[in-house]
Amino acid sequence: MYYDILKFEQEVAKNESSAHFYFELRWREFFRFYCEAHQTAVFWQQGIRPEGQNGFAWRSDQDLITRWKEGTTGMPIVDAFMRELKATGFMSNRGRQIVASYLALDLQQDWRFGAHHFEELLLDHDVHSNYGNWNAAAGVGPGRVNYFNVLRQSH
């Protein structure tokens, strides 16, 4: 695909869209290698971090998780994205980051419920990208935790 992007940029135009596509392609490949390097740890509750190092006490409130899945949390932006996923099998990358952050960091629910839900519904599901991104969203993967303030993201 990289060479197709280069060809497009040479023959048609090098623009913000082609640059962004290349950027996302690199993330996809990063998560592929990340999962290959860490194997089954990407599926563990603590991810690749040593037990207890992330500082989260995950909960498993099935009612809350069901409301998140159904898009009935009362948080309009989260609910809209979750209903879109349920209706279409698709959600934008920003939407995925927002709802993942909300489930794992705001509601403090075990992130694996979210990863599994995405695995069931996303038409473009990819194991590496899904679990790599959920590891990152939950703060159990590489780098810093990307907290998305849902109120700020709503404006």
GROMACS .gro file of N, CA and C in nm:
model
  465
    1MET      N    1   0.082  -0.119   0.000
    1MET     CA    2   0.000   0.000   0.000
    1MET      C    3   0.086   0.126   0.000
    2TYR      N    4   0.200   0.117   0.065
    2TYR     CA    5   0.289   0.233   0.070
    2TYR      C    6   0.324   0.280  -0.071
    3TYR      N    7   0.356   0.187  -0.158
    3TYR     CA    8   0.394   0.224  -0.293
    3TYR      C    9   0.275   0.277  -0.373
    4ASP      N   10   0.155   0.230  -0.340
    4ASP     CA   11   0.036   0.285  -0.403
    4ASP      C   12   0.014   0.430  -0.362
    5ILE      N   13   0.042   0.461  -0.236
    5ILE     CA   14   0.031   0.599  -0.190
    5ILE      C   15   0.132   0.687  -0.264
    6LEU      N   16   0.256   0.640  -0.274
    6LEU     CA   17   0.357   0.716  -0.346
    6LEU      C   18   0.316   0.739  -0.492
    7LYS      N   19   0.265   0.636  -0.554
    7LYS     CA   20   0.222   0.646  -0.693
    7LYS      C   21   0.109   0.748  -0.706
    8PHE      N   22   0.014   0.742  -0.616
    8PHE     CA   23  -0.097   0.838  -0.617
    8PHE      C   24  -0.043   0.981  -0.602
    9GLU      N   25   0.049   0.999  -0.508
    9GLU     CA   26   0.103   1.133  -0.485
    9GLU      C   27   0.181   1.185  -0.605
   10GLN      N   28   0.248   1.097  -0.677
   10GLN     CA   29   0.324   1.138  -0.796
   10GLN      C   30   0.232   1.166  -0.915
   11GLU      N   31   0.129   1.084  -0.930
   11GLU     CA   32   0.042   1.096  -1.047
   11GLU      C   33  -0.075   1.190  -1.029
   12VAL      N   34  -0.125   1.201  -0.906
   12VAL     CA   35  -0.246   1.281  -0.884
   12VAL      C   36  -0.214   1.404  -0.799
   13ALA      N   37  -0.185   1.380  -0.673
   13ALA     CA   38  -0.154   1.492  -0.584
   13ALA      C   39  -0.106   1.440  -0.450
   14LYS      N   40  -0.012   1.512  -0.393
   14LYS     CA   41   0.029   1.487  -0.257
   14LYS      C   42  -0.049   1.587  -0.173
   15ASN      N   43  -0.133   1.534  -0.085
   15ASN     CA   44  -0.219   1.624  -0.009
   15ASN      C   45  -0.235   1.576   0.135
   16GLU      N   46  -0.315   1.646   0.210
   16GLU     CA   47  -0.336   1.612   0.350
   16GLU      C   48  -0.398   1.473   0.365
   17SER      N   49  -0.485   1.436   0.274
   17SER     CA   50  -0.550   1.305   0.281
   17SER      C   51  -0.451   1.191   0.259
   18SER      N   52  -0.363   1.206   0.161
   18SER     CA   53  -0.266   1.099   0.137
   18SER      C   54  -0.168   1.089   0.253
   19ALA      N   55  -0.129   1.204   0.310
   19ALA     CA   56  -0.039   1.204   0.425
   19ALA      C   57  -0.105   1.137   0.545
   20HIS      N   58  -0.233   1.167   0.565
   20HIS     CA   59  -0.304   1.107   0.678
   20HIS      C   60  -0.321   0.956   0.658
   21PHE      N   61  -0.349   0.916   0.535
   21PHE     CA   62  -0.363   0.774   0.506
   21PHE      C   63  -0.232   0.700   0.537
   22TYR      N   64  -0.121   0.760   0.497
   22TYR     CA   65   0.010   0.700   0.525
   22TYR      C   66   0.034   0.694   0.676
   23PHE      N   67  -0.002   0.799   0.748
   23PHE     CA   68   0.011   0.802   0.894
   23PHE      C   69  -0.066   0.687   0.958
   24GLU      N   70  -0.190   0.666   0.916
   24GLU     CA   71  -0.273   0.559   0.972
   24GLU      C   72  -0.218   0.421   0.933
   25LEU      N   73  -0.163   0.411   0.815
   25LEU     CA   74  -0.101   0.286   0.771
   25LEU      C   75   0.016   0.249   0.861
   26ARG      N   76   0.095   0.349   0.897
   26ARG     CA   77   0.207   0.324   0.990
   26ARG      C   78   0.157   0.279   1.126
   27TRP      N   79   0.047   0.334   1.177
   27TRP     CA   80  -0.009   0.289   1.305
   27TRP      C   81  -0.054   0.144   1.296
   28ARG      N   82  -0.118   0.111   1.183
   28ARG     CA   83  -0.161  -0.028   1.165
   28ARG      C   84  -0.043  -0.123   1.173
   29GLU      N   85   0.065  -0.088   1.104
   29GLU     CA   86   0.184  -0.173   1.105
   29GLU      C   87   0.251  -0.175   1.242
   30PHE      N   88   0.251  -0.061   1.311
   30PHE     CA   89   0.307  -0.057   1.445
   30PHE      C   90   0.234  -0.156   1.535
   31PHE      N   91   0.100  -0.153   1.533
   31PHE     CA   92   0.025  -0.242   1.621
   31PHE      C   93   0.040  -0.389   1.581
   32ARG      N   94   0.062  -0.414   1.455
   32ARG     CA   95   0.089  -0.552   1.412
   32ARG      C   96   0.218  -0.603   1.478
   33PHE      N   97   0.323  -0.522   1.472
   33PHE     CA   98   0.450  -0.561   1.532
   33PHE      C   99   0.444  -0.559   1.685
   34TYR      N  100   0.369  -0.465   1.740
   34TYR     CA  101   0.348  -0.457   1.886
   34TYR      C  102   0.286  -0.587   1.937
   35CYS      N  103   0.180  -0.632   1.871
   35CYS     CA  104   0.113  -0.757   1.911
   35CYS      C  105   0.204  -0.878   1.891
   36GLU      N  106   0.279  -0.877   1.783
   36GLU     CA  107   0.373  -0.987   1.759
   36GLU      C  108   0.479  -0.993   1.869
   37ALA      N  109   0.526  -0.878   1.911
   37ALA     CA  110   0.631  -0.872   2.014
   37ALA      C  111   0.579  -0.912   2.152
   38HIS      N  112   0.454  -0.876   2.183
   38HIS     CA  113   0.402  -0.900   2.318
   38HIS      C  114   0.307  -1.019   2.328
   39GLN      N  115   0.277  -1.080   2.215
   39GLN     CA  116   0.198  -1.203   2.211
   39GLN      C  117   0.070  -1.193   2.293
   40THR      N  118   0.044  -1.288   2.381
   40THR     CA  119  -0.083  -1.293   2.453
   40THR      C  120  -0.098  -1.185   2.559
   41ALA      N  121   0.010  -1.117   2.595
   41ALA     CA  122   0.001  -1.010   2.696
   41ALA      C  123  -0.095  -0.899   2.653
   42VAL      N  124  -0.112  -0.880   2.523
   42VAL     CA  125  -0.203  -0.774   2.477
   42VAL      C  126  -0.348  -0.804   2.513
   43PHE      N  127  -0.378  -0.929   2.550
   43PHE     CA  128  -0.514  -0.967   2.589
   43PHE      C  129  -0.534  -0.968   2.740
   44TRP      N  130  -0.426  -0.954   2.816
   44TRP     CA  131  -0.436  -0.957   2.962
   44TRP      C  132  -0.493  -0.826   3.014
   45GLN      N  133  -0.556  -0.833   3.129
   45GLN     CA  134  -0.616  -0.713   3.188
   45GLN      C  135  -0.512  -0.602   3.209
   46GLN      N  136  -0.394  -0.636   3.254
   46GLN     CA  137  -0.290  -0.536   3.276
   46GLN      C  138  -0.208  -0.510   3.149
   47GLY      N  139  -0.243  -0.576   3.038
   47GLY     CA  140  -0.172  -0.555   2.913
   47GLY      C  141  -0.026  -0.594   2.927
   48ILE      N  142   0.061  -0.512   2.871
   48ILE     CA  143   0.204  -0.542   2.873
   48ILE      C  144   0.272  -0.488   2.998
   49ARG      N  145   0.196  -0.420   3.082
   49ARG     CA  146   0.253  -0.362   3.205
   49ARG      C  147   0.260  -0.468   3.314
   50PRO      N  148   0.362  -0.460   3.399
   50PRO     CA  149   0.365  -0.554   3.512
   50PRO      C  150   0.240  -0.536   3.599
   51GLU      N  151   0.193  -0.645   3.655
   51GLU     CA  152   0.073  -0.645   3.739
   51GLU      C  153   0.074  -0.528   3.837
   52GLY      N  154  -0.036  -0.453   3.839
   52GLY     CA  155  -0.052  -0.344   3.935
   52GLY      C  156   0.019  -0.215   3.899
   53GLN      N  157   0.089  -0.209   3.786
   53GLN     CA  158   0.166  -0.090   3.754
   53GLN      C  159   0.084   0.022   3.691
   54ASN      N  160  -0.034  -0.011   3.639
   54ASN     CA  161  -0.111   0.094   3.573
   54ASN      C  162  -0.197   0.176   3.669
   55GLY      N  163  -0.216   0.131   3.791
   55GLY     CA  164  -0.291   0.207   3.891
   55GLY      C  165  -0.441   0.202   3.877
   56PHE      N  166  -0.494   0.116   3.791
   56PHE     CA  167  -0.638   0.107   3.772
   56PHE      C  168  -0.695  -0.013   3.846
   57ALA      N  169  -0.810   0.007   3.905
   57ALA     CA  170  -0.884  -0.104   3.965
   57ALA      C  171  -1.006  -0.126   3.875
   58TRP      N  172  -0.990  -0.215   3.778
   58TRP     CA  173  -1.096  -0.236   3.680
   58TRP      C  174  -1.219  -0.297   3.746
   59ARG      N  175  -1.333  -0.254   3.699
   59ARG     CA  176  -1.460  -0.310   3.747
   59ARG      C  177  -1.530  -0.380   3.631
   60SER      N  178  -1.633  -0.455   3.666
   60SER     CA  179  -1.711  -0.527   3.565
   60SER      C  180  -1.859  -0.512   3.597
   61ASP      N  181  -1.909  -0.390   3.589
   61ASP     CA  182  -2.050  -0.361   3.613
   61ASP      C  183  -2.125  -0.388   3.483
   62GLN      N  184  -2.190  -0.504   3.476
   62GLN     CA  185  -2.254  -0.547   3.351
   62GLN      C  186  -2.364  -0.452   3.305
   63ASP      N  187  -2.436  -0.390   3.398
   63ASP     CA  188  -2.538  -0.293   3.360
   63ASP      C  189  -2.474  -0.172   3.291
   64LEU      N  190  -2.368  -0.122   3.347
   64LEU     CA  191  -2.297  -0.007   3.291
   64LEU      C  192  -2.236  -0.042   3.156
   65ILE      N  193  -2.177  -0.159   3.146
   65ILE     CA  194  -2.118  -0.204   3.019
   65ILE      C  195  -2.225  -0.219   2.912
   66THR      N  196  -2.340  -0.273   2.949
   66THR     CA  197  -2.451  -0.289   2.854
   66THR      C  198  -2.500  -0.152   2.808
   67ARG      N  199  -2.512  -0.055   2.898
   67ARG     CA  200  -2.555   0.080   2.860
   67ARG      C  201  -2.452   0.143   2.766
   68TRP      N  202  -2.324   0.119   2.791
   68TRP     CA  203  -2.220   0.170   2.700
   68TRP      C  204  -2.236   0.107   2.562
   69LYS      N  205  -2.255  -0.025   2.558
   69LYS     CA  206  -2.271  -0.096   2.430
   69LYS      C  207  -2.395  -0.048   2.353
   70GLU      N  208  -2.503  -0.023   2.425
   70GLU     CA  209  -2.630   0.016   2.363
   70GLU      C  210  -2.636   0.165   2.328
   71GLY      N  211  -2.543   0.243   2.380
   71GLY     CA  212  -2.547   0.387   2.355
   71GLY      C  213  -2.650   0.457   2.440
   72THR      N  214  -2.661   0.415   2.566
   72THR     CA  215  -2.758   0.475   2.658
   72THR      C  216  -2.691   0.516   2.789
   73THR      N  217  -2.570   0.569   2.781
   73THR     CA  218  -2.497   0.610   2.902
   73THR      C  219  -2.544   0.745   2.954
   74GLY      N  220  -2.607   0.824   2.868
   74GLY     CA  221  -2.643   0.960   2.906
   74GLY      C  222  -2.537   1.062   2.864
   75MET      N  223  -2.427   1.014   2.809
   75MET     CA  224  -2.322   1.102   2.757
   75MET      C  225  -2.343   1.109   2.606
   76PRO      N  226  -2.399   1.221   2.555
   76PRO     CA  227  -2.443   1.227   2.414
   76PRO      C  228  -2.340   1.185   2.310
   77ILE      N  229  -2.216   1.230   2.319
   77ILE     CA  230  -2.118   1.196   2.216
   77ILE      C  231  -2.085   1.047   2.218
   78VAL      N  232  -2.074   0.989   2.337
   78VAL     CA  233  -2.046   0.846   2.350
   78VAL      C  234  -2.165   0.767   2.296
   79ASP      N  235  -2.285   0.807   2.336
   79ASP     CA  236  -2.405   0.736   2.292
   79ASP      C  237  -2.421   0.741   2.141
   80ALA      N  238  -2.393   0.855   2.081
   80ALA     CA  239  -2.405   0.868   1.936
   80ALA      C  240  -2.308   0.775   1.863
   81PHE      N  241  -2.183   0.774   1.909
   81PHE     CA  242  -2.085   0.685   1.845
   81PHE      C  243  -2.122   0.538   1.862
   82MET      N  244  -2.169   0.501   1.981
   82MET     CA  245  -2.202   0.360   2.005
   82MET      C  246  -2.325   0.317   1.925
   83ARG      N  247  -2.421   0.408   1.907
   83ARG     CA  248  -2.538   0.375   1.825
   83ARG      C  249  -2.498   0.364   1.677
   84GLU      N  250  -2.405   0.450   1.635
   84GLU     CA  251  -2.355   0.441   1.497
   84GLU      C  252  -2.289   0.305   1.474
   85LEU      N  253  -2.207   0.261   1.569
   85LEU     CA  254  -2.142   0.131   1.558
   85LEU      C  255  -2.246   0.020   1.547
   86LYS      N  256  -2.345   0.024   1.633
   86LYS     CA  257  -2.448  -0.080   1.634
   86LYS      C  258  -2.527  -0.082   1.503
   87ALA      N  259  -2.555   0.037   1.448
   87ALA     CA  260  -2.636   0.046   1.327
   87ALA      C  261  -2.559   0.017   1.199
   88THR      N  262  -2.429   0.054   1.196
   88THR     CA  263  -2.355   0.048   1.070
   88THR      C  264  -2.235  -0.046   1.070
   89GLY      N  265  -2.187  -0.083   1.189
   89GLY     CA  266  -2.065  -0.163   1.195
   89GLY      C  267  -1.940  -0.080   1.175
   90PHE      N  268  -1.955   0.052   1.183
   90PHE     CA  269  -1.842   0.142   1.161
   90PHE      C  270  -1.840   0.250   1.268
   91MET      N  271  -1.719   0.299   1.295
   91MET     CA  272  -1.700   0.415   1.381
   91MET      C  273  -1.567   0.478   1.341
   92SER      N  274  -1.563   0.611   1.339
   92SER     CA  275  -1.440   0.681   1.304
   92SER      C  276  -1.331   0.652   1.407
   93ASN      N  277  -1.207   0.676   1.369
   93ASN     CA  278  -1.096   0.655   1.461
   93ASN      C  279  -1.111   0.741   1.585
   94ARG      N  280  -1.147   0.868   1.568
   94ARG     CA  281  -1.165   0.957   1.683
   94ARG      C  282  -1.278   0.905   1.773
   95GLY      N  283  -1.385   0.858   1.712
   95GLY     CA  284  -1.494   0.802   1.791
   95GLY      C  285  -1.449   0.682   1.871
   96ARG      N  286  -1.369   0.596   1.810
   96ARG     CA  287  -1.318   0.477   1.879
   96ARG      C  288  -1.234   0.517   1.999
   97GLN      N  289  -1.151   0.621   1.981
   97GLN     CA  290  -1.067   0.666   2.092
   97GLN      C  291  -1.151   0.726   2.205
   98ILE      N  292  -1.252   0.803   2.169
   98ILE     CA  293  -1.337   0.867   2.270
   98ILE      C  294  -1.413   0.763   2.351
   99VAL      N  295  -1.479   0.669   2.284
   99VAL     CA  296  -1.560   0.571   2.358
   99VAL      C  297  -1.474   0.474   2.437
  100ALA      N  298  -1.355   0.444   2.386
  100ALA     CA  299  -1.263   0.356   2.460
  100ALA      C  300  -1.213   0.426   2.586
  101SER      N  301  -1.175   0.552   2.573
  101SER     CA  302  -1.130   0.629   2.688
  101SER      C  303  -1.242   0.639   2.791
  102TYR      N  304  -1.362   0.663   2.745
  102TYR     CA  305  -1.477   0.676   2.836
  102TYR      C  306  -1.501   0.547   2.913
  103LEU      N  307  -1.503   0.434   2.844
  103LEU     CA  308  -1.529   0.305   2.911
  103LEU      C  309  -1.418   0.273   3.011
  104ALA      N  310  -1.294   0.283   2.967
  104ALA     CA  311  -1.182   0.239   3.050
  104ALA      C  312  -1.143   0.340   3.159
  105LEU      N  313  -1.139   0.468   3.124
  105LEU     CA  314  -1.085   0.567   3.217
  105LEU      C  315  -1.191   0.641   3.297
  106ASP      N  316  -1.304   0.673   3.233
  106ASP     CA  317  -1.410   0.743   3.308
  106ASP      C  318  -1.496   0.644   3.387
  107LEU      N  319  -1.542   0.539   3.319
  107LEU     CA  320  -1.627   0.440   3.388
  107LEU      C  321  -1.545   0.336   3.463
  108GLN      N  322  -1.416   0.326   3.434
  108GLN     CA  323  -1.322   0.233   3.496
  108GLN      C  324  -1.366   0.087   3.483
  109GLN      N  325  -1.422   0.055   3.368
  109GLN     CA  326  -1.464  -0.081   3.339
  109GLN      C  327  -1.351  -0.153   3.268
  110ASP      N  328  -1.344  -0.283   3.288
  110ASP     CA  329  -1.241  -0.365   3.224
  110ASP      C  330  -1.244  -0.340   3.073
  111TRP      N  331  -1.136  -0.288   3.021
  111TRP     CA  332  -1.126  -0.249   2.881
  111TRP      C  333  -1.152  -0.365   2.785
  112ARG      N  334  -1.132  -0.487   2.831
  112ARG     CA  335  -1.147  -0.603   2.743
  112ARG      C  336  -1.292  -0.623   2.699
  113PHE      N  337  -1.389  -0.575   2.779
  113PHE     CA  338  -1.528  -0.580   2.735
  113PHE      C  339  -1.547  -0.493   2.611
  114GLY      N  340  -1.482  -0.378   2.609
  114GLY     CA  341  -1.489  -0.290   2.493
  114GLY      C  342  -1.420  -0.348   2.372
  115ALA      N  343  -1.301  -0.403   2.393
  115ALA     CA  344  -1.227  -0.464   2.282
  115ALA      C  345  -1.307  -0.578   2.220
  116HIS      N  346  -1.369  -0.660   2.305
  116HIS     CA  347  -1.448  -0.772   2.256
  116HIS      C  348  -1.570  -0.722   2.180
  117HIS      N  349  -1.633  -0.618   2.231
  117HIS     CA  350  -1.751  -0.562   2.163
  117HIS      C  351  -1.714  -0.510   2.024
  118PHE      N  352  -1.601  -0.439   2.015
  118PHE     CA  353  -1.555  -0.391   1.885
  118PHE      C  354  -1.526  -0.509   1.793
  119GLU      N  355  -1.468  -0.613   1.848
  119GLU     CA  356  -1.436  -0.731   1.769
  119GLU      C  357  -1.563  -0.793   1.709
  120GLU      N  358  -1.670  -0.788   1.785
  120GLU     CA  359  -1.797  -0.845   1.737
  120GLU      C  360  -1.865  -0.759   1.631
  121LEU      N  361  -1.853  -0.625   1.642
  121LEU     CA  362  -1.934  -0.538   1.557
  121LEU      C  363  -1.862  -0.467   1.443
  122LEU      N  364  -1.735  -0.438   1.458
  122LEU     CA  365  -1.666  -0.360   1.354
  122LEU      C  366  -1.649  -0.439   1.225
  123LEU      N  367  -1.694  -0.383   1.118
  123LEU     CA  368  -1.677  -0.448   0.988
  123LEU      C  369  -1.531  -0.447   0.944
  124ASP      N  370  -1.456  -0.347   0.987
  124ASP     CA  371  -1.315  -0.338   0.950
  124ASP      C  372  -1.224  -0.386   1.062
  125HIS      N  373  -1.275  -0.475   1.145
  125HIS     CA  374  -1.199  -0.522   1.261
  125HIS      C  375  -1.067  -0.586   1.219
  126ASP      N  376  -0.964  -0.550   1.292
  126ASP     CA  377  -0.831  -0.609   1.276
  126ASP      C  378  -0.781  -0.635   1.418
  127VAL      N  379  -0.745  -0.758   1.449
  127VAL     CA  380  -0.705  -0.796   1.585
  127VAL      C  381  -0.593  -0.706   1.637
  128HIS      N  382  -0.490  -0.686   1.555
  128HIS     CA  383  -0.374  -0.609   1.600
  128HIS      C  384  -0.412  -0.464   1.630
  129SER      N  385  -0.482  -0.400   1.539
  129SER     CA  386  -0.521  -0.260   1.559
  129SER      C  387  -0.619  -0.247   1.675
  130ASN      N  388  -0.713  -0.339   1.685
  130ASN     CA  389  -0.813  -0.332   1.791
  130ASN      C  390  -0.749  -0.344   1.930
  131TYR      N  391  -0.675  -0.452   1.951
  131TYR     CA  392  -0.618  -0.472   2.085
  131TYR      C  393  -0.503  -0.376   2.113
  132GLY      N  394  -0.427  -0.338   2.013
  132GLY     CA  395  -0.323  -0.238   2.033
  132GLY      C  396  -0.381  -0.104   2.075
  133ASN      N  397  -0.488  -0.062   2.006
  133ASN     CA  398  -0.552   0.065   2.040
  133ASN      C  399  -0.622   0.059   2.176
  134TRP      N  400  -0.684  -0.055   2.207
  134TRP     CA  401  -0.747  -0.067   2.340
  134TRP      C  402  -0.642  -0.069   2.450
  135ASN      N  403  -0.528  -0.134   2.427
  135ASN     CA  404  -0.418  -0.129   2.525
  135ASN      C  405  -0.378   0.016   2.550
  136ALA      N  406  -0.362   0.091   2.442
  136ALA     CA  407  -0.321   0.231   2.454
  136ALA      C  408  -0.429   0.313   2.526
  137ALA      N  409  -0.555   0.294   2.488
  137ALA     CA  410  -0.665   0.371   2.549
  137ALA      C  411  -0.679   0.344   2.697
  138ALA      N  412  -0.654   0.220   2.737
  138ALA     CA  413  -0.671   0.181   2.877
  138ALA      C  414  -0.547   0.207   2.961
  139GLY      N  415  -0.440   0.249   2.897
  139GLY     CA  416  -0.318   0.277   2.972
  139GLY      C  417  -0.240   0.154   3.010
  140VAL      N  418  -0.262   0.044   2.938
  140VAL     CA  419  -0.191  -0.081   2.968
  140VAL      C  420  -0.096  -0.119   2.854
  141GLY      N  421  -0.077  -0.027   2.762
  141GLY     CA  422   0.008  -0.054   2.647
  141GLY      C  423   0.126   0.040   2.643
  142PRO      N  424   0.173   0.065   2.521
  142PRO     CA  425   0.293   0.148   2.506
  142PRO      C  426   0.263   0.295   2.529
  143GLY      N  427   0.359   0.367   2.581
  143GLY     CA  428   0.347   0.513   2.590
  143GLY      C  429   0.253   0.562   2.698
  144ARG      N  430   0.215   0.686   2.680
  144ARG     CA  431   0.132   0.752   2.780
  144ARG      C  432  -0.015   0.720   2.758
  145VAL      N  433  -0.096   0.750   2.858
  145VAL     CA  434  -0.240   0.731   2.849
  145VAL      C  435  -0.300   0.852   2.777
  146ASN      N  436  -0.379   0.828   2.675
  146ASN     CA  437  -0.448   0.936   2.604
  146ASN      C  438  -0.590   0.947   2.657
  147TYR      N  439  -0.608   1.034   2.755
  147TYR     CA  440  -0.741   1.054   2.812
  147TYR      C  441  -0.817   1.153   2.724
  148PHE      N  442  -0.938   1.116   2.684
  148PHE     CA  443  -1.023   1.203   2.605
  148PHE      C  444  -1.136   1.256   2.692
  149ASN      N  445  -1.135   1.384   2.719
  149ASN     CA  446  -1.241   1.448   2.795
  149ASN      C  447  -1.365   1.454   2.706
  150VAL      N  448  -1.466   1.373   2.737
  150VAL     CA  449  -1.582   1.363   2.649
  150VAL      C  450  -1.661   1.493   2.642
  151LEU      N  451  -1.663   1.571   2.747
  151LEU     CA  452  -1.733   1.699   2.744
  151LEU      C  453  -1.662   1.795   2.649
  152ARG      N  454  -1.531   1.799   2.654
  152ARG     CA  455  -1.453   1.886   2.567
  152ARG      C  456  -1.464   1.839   2.421
  153GLN      N  457  -1.464   1.707   2.400
  153GLN     CA  458  -1.474   1.652   2.265
  153GLN      C  459  -1.612   1.677   2.203
  154SER      N  460  -1.710   1.707   2.286
  154SER     CA  461  -1.847   1.731   2.237
  154SER      C  462  -1.863   1.867   2.171
  155HIS      N  463  -1.769   1.956   2.193
  155HIS     CA  464  -1.782   2.092   2.140
  155HIS      C  465  -1.702   2.111   2.014
   0.00000   0.00000   0.00000
